[in-house]
Short mmCIF file of C-alpha atoms and ligand atoms in Angstrom, two decimals:
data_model
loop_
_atom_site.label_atom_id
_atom_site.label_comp_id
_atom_site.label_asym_id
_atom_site.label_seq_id
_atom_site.Cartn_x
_atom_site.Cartn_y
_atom_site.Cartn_z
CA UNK B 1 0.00 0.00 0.00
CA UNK B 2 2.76 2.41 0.61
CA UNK B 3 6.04 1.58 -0.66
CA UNK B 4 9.49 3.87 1.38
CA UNK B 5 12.79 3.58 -0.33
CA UNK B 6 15.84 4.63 1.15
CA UNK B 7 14.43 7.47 2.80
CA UNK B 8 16.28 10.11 4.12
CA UNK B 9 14.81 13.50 6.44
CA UNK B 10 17.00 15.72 7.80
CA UNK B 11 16.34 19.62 9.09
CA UNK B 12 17.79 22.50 10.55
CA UNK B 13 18.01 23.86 14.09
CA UNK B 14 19.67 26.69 15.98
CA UNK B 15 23.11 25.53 18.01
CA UNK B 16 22.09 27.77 20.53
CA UNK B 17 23.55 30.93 22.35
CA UNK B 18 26.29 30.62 20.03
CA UNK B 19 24.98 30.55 16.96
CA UNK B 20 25.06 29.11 13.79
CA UNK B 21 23.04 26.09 12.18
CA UNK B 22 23.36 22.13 12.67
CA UNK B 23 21.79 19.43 10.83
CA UNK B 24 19.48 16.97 12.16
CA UNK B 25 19.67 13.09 10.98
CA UNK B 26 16.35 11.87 11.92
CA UNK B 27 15.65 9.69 9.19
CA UNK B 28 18.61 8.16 7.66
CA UNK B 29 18.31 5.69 4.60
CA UNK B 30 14.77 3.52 5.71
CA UNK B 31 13.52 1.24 3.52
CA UNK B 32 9.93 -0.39 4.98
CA UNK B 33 6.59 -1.21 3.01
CA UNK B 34 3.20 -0.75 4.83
CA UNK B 35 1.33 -3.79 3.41
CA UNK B 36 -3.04 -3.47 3.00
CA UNK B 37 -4.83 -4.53 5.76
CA UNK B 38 -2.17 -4.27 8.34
CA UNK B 39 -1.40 -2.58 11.78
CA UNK B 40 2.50 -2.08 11.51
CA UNK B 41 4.04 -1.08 14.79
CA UNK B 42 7.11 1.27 14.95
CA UNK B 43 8.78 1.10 18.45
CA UNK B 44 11.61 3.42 19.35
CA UNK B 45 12.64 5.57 22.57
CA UNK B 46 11.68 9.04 21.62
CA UNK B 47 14.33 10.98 19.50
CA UNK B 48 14.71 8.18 17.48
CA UNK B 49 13.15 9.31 14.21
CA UNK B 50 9.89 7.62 14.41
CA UNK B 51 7.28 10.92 14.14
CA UNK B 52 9.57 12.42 11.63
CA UNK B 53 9.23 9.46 9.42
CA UNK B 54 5.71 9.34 10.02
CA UNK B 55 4.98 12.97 8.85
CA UNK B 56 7.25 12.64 6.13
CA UNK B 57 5.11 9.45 4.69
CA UNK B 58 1.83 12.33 4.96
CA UNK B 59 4.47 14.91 2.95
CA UNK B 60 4.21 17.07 6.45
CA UNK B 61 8.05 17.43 6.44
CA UNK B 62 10.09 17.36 3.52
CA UNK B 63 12.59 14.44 2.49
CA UNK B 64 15.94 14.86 1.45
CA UNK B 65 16.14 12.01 -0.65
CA UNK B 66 15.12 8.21 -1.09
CA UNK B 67 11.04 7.95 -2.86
CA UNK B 68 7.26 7.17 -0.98
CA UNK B 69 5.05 5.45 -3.29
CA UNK B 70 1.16 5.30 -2.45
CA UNK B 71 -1.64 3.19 -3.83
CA UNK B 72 -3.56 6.27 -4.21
CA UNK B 73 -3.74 9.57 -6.25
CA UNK B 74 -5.46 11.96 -3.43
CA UNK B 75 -3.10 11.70 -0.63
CA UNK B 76 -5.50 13.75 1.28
CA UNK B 77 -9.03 11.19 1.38
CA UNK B 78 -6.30 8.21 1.61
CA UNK B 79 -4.50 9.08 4.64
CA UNK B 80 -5.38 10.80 7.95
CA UNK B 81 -3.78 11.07 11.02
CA UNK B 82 -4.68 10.51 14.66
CA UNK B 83 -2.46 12.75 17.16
CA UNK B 84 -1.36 12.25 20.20
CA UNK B 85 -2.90 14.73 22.17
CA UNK B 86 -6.81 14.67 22.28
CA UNK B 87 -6.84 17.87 24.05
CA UNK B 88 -4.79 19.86 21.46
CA UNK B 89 -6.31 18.01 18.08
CA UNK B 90 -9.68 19.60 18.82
CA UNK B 91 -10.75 23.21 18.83
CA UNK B 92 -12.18 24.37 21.36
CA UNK B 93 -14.14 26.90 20.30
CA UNK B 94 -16.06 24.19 17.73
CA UNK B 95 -19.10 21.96 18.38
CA UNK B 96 -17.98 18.57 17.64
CA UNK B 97 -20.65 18.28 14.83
CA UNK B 98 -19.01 21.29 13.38
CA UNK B 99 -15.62 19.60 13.69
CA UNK B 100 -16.87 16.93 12.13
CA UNK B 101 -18.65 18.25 9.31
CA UNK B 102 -15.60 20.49 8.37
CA UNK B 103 -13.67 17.50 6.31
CA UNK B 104 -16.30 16.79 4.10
CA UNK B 105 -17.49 20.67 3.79
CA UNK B 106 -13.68 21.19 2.23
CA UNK B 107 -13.15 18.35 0.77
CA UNK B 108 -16.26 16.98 -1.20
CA UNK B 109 -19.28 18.52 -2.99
CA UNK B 110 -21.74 16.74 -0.85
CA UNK B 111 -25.14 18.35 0.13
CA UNK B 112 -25.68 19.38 4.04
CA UNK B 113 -28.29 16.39 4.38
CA UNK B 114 -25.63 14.03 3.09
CA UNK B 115 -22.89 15.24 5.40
CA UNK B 116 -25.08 15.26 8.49
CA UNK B 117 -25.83 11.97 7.57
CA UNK B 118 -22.60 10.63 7.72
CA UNK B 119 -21.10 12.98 10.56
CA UNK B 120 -24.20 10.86 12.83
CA UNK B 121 -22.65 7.66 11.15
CA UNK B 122 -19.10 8.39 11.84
CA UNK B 123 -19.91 9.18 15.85
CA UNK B 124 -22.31 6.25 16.14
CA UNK B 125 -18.98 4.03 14.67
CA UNK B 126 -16.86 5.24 17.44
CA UNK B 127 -19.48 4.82 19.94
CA UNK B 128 -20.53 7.72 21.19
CA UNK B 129 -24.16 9.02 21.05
CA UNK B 130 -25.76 11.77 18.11
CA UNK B 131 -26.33 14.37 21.45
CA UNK B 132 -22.27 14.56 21.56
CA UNK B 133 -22.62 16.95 18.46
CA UNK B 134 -23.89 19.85 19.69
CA UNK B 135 -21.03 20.24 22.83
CA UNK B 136 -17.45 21.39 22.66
CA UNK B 137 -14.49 19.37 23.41
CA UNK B 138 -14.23 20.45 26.77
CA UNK B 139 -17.29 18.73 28.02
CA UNK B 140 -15.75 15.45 27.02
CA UNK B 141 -13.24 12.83 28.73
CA UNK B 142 -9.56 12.00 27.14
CA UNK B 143 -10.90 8.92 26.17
CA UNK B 144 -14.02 10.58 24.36
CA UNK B 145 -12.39 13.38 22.75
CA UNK B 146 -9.75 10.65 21.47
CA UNK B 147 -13.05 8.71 20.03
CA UNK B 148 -14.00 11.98 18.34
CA UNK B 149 -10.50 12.44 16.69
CA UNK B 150 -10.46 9.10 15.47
CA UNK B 151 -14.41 9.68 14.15
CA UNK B 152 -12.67 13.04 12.69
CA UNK B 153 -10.45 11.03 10.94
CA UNK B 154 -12.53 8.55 9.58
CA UNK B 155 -14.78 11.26 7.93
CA UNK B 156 -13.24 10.82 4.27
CA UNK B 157 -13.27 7.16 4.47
CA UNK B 158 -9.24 7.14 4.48
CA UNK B 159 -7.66 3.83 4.14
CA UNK B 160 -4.74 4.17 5.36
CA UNK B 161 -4.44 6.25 9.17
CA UNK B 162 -1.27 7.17 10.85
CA UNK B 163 -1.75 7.11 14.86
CA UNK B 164 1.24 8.74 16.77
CA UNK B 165 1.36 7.64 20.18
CA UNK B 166 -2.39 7.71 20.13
CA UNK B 167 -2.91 6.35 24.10
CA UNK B 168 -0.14 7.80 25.75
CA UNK B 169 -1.88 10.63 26.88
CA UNK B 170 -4.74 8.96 28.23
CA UNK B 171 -5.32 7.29 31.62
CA UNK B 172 -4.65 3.37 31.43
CA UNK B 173 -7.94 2.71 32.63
CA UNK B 174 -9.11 4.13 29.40
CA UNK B 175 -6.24 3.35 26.86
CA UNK B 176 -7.90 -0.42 26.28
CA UNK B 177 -11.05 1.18 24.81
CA UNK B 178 -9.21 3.31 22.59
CA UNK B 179 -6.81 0.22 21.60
CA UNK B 180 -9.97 -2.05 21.16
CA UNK B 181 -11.55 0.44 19.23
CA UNK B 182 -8.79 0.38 16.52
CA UNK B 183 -8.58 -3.59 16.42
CA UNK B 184 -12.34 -2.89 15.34
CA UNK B 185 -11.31 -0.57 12.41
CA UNK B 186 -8.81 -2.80 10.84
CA UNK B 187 -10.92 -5.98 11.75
CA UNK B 188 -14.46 -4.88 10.58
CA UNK B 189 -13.43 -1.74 7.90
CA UNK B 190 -9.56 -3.18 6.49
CA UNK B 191 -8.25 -0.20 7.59
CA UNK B 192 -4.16 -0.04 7.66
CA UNK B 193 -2.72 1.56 10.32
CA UNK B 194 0.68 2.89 11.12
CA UNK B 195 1.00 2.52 15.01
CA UNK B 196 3.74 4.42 16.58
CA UNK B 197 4.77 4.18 19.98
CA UNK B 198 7.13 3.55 22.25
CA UNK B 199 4.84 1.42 24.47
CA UNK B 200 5.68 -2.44 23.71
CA UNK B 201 2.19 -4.05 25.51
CA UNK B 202 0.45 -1.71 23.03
CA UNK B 203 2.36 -3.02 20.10
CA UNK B 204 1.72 -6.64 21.42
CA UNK B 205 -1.60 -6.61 21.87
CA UNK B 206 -1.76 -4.90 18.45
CA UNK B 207 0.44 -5.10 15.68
CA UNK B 208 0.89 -7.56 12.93
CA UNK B 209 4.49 -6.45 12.27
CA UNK B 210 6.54 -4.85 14.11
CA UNK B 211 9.48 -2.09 13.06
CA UNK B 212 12.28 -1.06 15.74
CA UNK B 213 13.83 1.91 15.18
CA UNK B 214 16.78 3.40 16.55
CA UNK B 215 18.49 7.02 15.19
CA UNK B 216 16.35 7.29 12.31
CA UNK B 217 17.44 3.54 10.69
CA UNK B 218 14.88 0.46 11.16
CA UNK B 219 17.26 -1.86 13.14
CA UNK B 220 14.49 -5.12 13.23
CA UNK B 221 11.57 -5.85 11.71
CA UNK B 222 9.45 -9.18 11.49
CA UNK B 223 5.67 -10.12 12.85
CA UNK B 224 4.86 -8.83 16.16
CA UNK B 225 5.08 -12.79 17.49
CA UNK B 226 8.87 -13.11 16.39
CA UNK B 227 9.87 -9.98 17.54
CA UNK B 228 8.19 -10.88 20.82
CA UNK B 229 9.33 -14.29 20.69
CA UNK B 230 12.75 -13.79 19.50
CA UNK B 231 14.05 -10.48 19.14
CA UNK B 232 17.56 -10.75 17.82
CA UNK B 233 18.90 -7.21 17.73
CA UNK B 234 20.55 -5.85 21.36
CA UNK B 235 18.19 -3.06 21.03
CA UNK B 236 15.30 -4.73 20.59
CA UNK B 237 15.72 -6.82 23.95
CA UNK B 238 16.44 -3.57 25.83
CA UNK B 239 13.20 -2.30 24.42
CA UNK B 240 11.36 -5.75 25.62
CA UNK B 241 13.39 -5.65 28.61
CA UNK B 242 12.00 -2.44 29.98
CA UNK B 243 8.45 -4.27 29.57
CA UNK B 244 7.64 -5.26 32.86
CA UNK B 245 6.72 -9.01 33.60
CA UNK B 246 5.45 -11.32 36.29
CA UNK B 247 7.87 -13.97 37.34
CA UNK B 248 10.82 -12.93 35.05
CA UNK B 249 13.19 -15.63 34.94
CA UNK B 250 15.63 -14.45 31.50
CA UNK B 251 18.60 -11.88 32.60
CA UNK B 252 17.50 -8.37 31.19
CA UNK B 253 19.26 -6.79 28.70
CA UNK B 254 19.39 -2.83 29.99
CA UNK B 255 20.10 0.26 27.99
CA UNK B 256 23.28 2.42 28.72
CA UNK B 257 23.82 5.96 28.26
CA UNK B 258 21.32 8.32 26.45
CA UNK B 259 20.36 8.22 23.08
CA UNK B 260 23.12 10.24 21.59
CA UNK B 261 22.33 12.92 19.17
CA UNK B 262 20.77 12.92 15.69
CA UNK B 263 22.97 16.20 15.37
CA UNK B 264 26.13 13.96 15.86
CA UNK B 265 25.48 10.16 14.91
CA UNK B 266 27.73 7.56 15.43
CA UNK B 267 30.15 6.08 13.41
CA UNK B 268 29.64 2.17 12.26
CA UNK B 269 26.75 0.64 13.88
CA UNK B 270 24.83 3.45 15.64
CA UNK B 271 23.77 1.77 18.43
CA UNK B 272 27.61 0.85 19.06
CA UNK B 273 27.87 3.36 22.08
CA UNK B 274 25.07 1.51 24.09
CA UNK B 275 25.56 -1.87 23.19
CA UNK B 276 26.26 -4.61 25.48
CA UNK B 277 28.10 -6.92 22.65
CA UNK B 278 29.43 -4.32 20.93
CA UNK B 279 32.95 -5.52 18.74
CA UNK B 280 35.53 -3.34 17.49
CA UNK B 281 34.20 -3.65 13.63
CA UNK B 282 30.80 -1.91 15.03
CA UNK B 283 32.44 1.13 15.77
CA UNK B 284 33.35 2.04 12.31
CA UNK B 285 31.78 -0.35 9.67
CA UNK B 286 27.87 -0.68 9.30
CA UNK B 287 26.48 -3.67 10.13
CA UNK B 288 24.68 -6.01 7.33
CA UNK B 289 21.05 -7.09 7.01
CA UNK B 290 20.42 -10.40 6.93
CA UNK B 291 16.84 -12.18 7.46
CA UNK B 292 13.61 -12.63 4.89
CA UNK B 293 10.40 -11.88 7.11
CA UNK B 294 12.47 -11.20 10.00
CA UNK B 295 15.42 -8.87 9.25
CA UNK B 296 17.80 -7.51 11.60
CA UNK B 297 20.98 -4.81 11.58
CA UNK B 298 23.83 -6.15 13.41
CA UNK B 299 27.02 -8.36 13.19
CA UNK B 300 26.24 -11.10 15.66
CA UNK B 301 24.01 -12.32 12.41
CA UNK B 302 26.41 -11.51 9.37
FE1 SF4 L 401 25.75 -4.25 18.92
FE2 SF4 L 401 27.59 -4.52 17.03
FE3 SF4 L 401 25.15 -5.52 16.68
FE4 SF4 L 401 25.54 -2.90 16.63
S1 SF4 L 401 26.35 -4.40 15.17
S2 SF4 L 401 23.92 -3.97 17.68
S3 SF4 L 401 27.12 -2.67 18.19
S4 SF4 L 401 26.66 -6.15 18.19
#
């Protein structure tokens, strides 16, 4: 469905009080296809390119080079986007009906009765009830106004939705609705979903396949079961490591250091500087890829 080839994003920020310009790396050379029908997971501390690359797929933030190839011709009515925060992605000052009603107003030539019509759908789908339309966002929960975002993005029947982090700022008692409520979309509607997130239950409970990321490269990918079952790459088991579990028996594999910065990357493999088996060819060469359906960067494989 959407095809990334050697992808590259990089940008500009101030140094600081003194001046002058340095370049960000936060997407450096990733190569990944999004397949129909799919929830693909992409798991990474944050800082480690994943948002960047996700705007960049919805042409938000400019690419430096590499290609993004969609199954589609109106990038707008095939892909939407679910935020993170529920309480910024709404204005206030609208009635929900009006915030729903506003996609389809700009988008399509569609007569009032027909949009009303499917604005009541779209809520109903979400489960909430027709009276929600006439309040603002501030009458509602995190958990509601994060149903009415994903209702807002659903107006243009989009096949393909991007969800950044889209539980993290809701309480946990309420982040299983929200979760269940997208295993309904891509069960009942086919919808694909990018998931990303830095939370691995989410991903497990969730994902068919599963991308790790780590300083704007994909480091392991493979279904959500392998990766789960047997994550291969150092970085990966820190991730799964941090997860906690209930009679842990397997030594944990902990992170060192901070993620160092996309202004400065590292040379060889770039996880090199945390890594618990690190060798003296990571720290200048790149490591290889080796694997079919479950592909991994490092040297312990090549
Ligand atoms: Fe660690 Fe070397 Fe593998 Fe990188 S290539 S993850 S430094 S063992």
């Amino acid at each position: 469905m959407i095809k990334i080839n050697d992808l590259y994003v990089e940008y500009q920020v101030n140094k600081g009080i003194f001046g002058g310009k340095q370049t960000i790396h936060a997407v450096n050379g990733v190569t990944l296809e999004i397949k129909k029908g799919e929830i693909l997971a992409l798991a990474g501390e944050s800082g480690c390119g994943k948002s960047t690359l996700a705007k960049s797929i919805l042409q938000l933030e400019p690419v430096k080079s590499g290609s993004i190839t969609y199954e589609a011709q109106d990038l707008r009515k095939f892909a939407q986007m679910v935020f993170q925060n529920p309480y910024a992605s709404l204005n206030p000052k609208m009635k929900i009906g009006d915030i729903l009603r506003e996609p389809l107003e700009i988008n399509t030539d569609y007569s009032k009765e027909k949009i009303n019509e499917l604005v009541k759908e779209k809520i109903k789908l979400v489960g909430l009830d027709e009276s929600c339309l006439e309040l603002y966002p501030h009458e509602f929960s995190g958990g509601q106004r994060q149903r009415i975002a994903i209702a807002r993005a659903l107006m243009l029947n989009p096949e393909f939705i991007l969800a950044d982090e889209p539980v993290s700022a809701l309480d946990v008692s309420i982040q299983a609705q929200i979760i269940n409520l997208i295993k309904e979309l891509k069960e009942n509607f086919g919808l694909t979903f990018l998931l990303i997130t830095h939370d691995m239950s989410v991903i497990k409970y969730l994902a068919d396949r599963t991308a790790v990321m780590y300083l704007g490269e994909i480091v392991e990918i493979g279904k959500t079961e392998d990766i789960f079952a047997n994550p291969l790459h150092p970085y990966t088991k820190a991730l799964l490591g941090a997860v906690p579990k209930i009679n842990q028996k397997d030594k944990k594999v902990l992170l060192k250091g901070d993620l160092p910065s996309p202004a400065d990357l590292p040379k060889g493999c770039k996880f090199h500087t945390r890594c618990p088996r690190v060798m003296e060819k990571c720290k200048t060469c790149p490591p290889c890829e080796v694997g079919a359906s479950h592909i991994v960067k490092c040297f312990l494989y090549c």
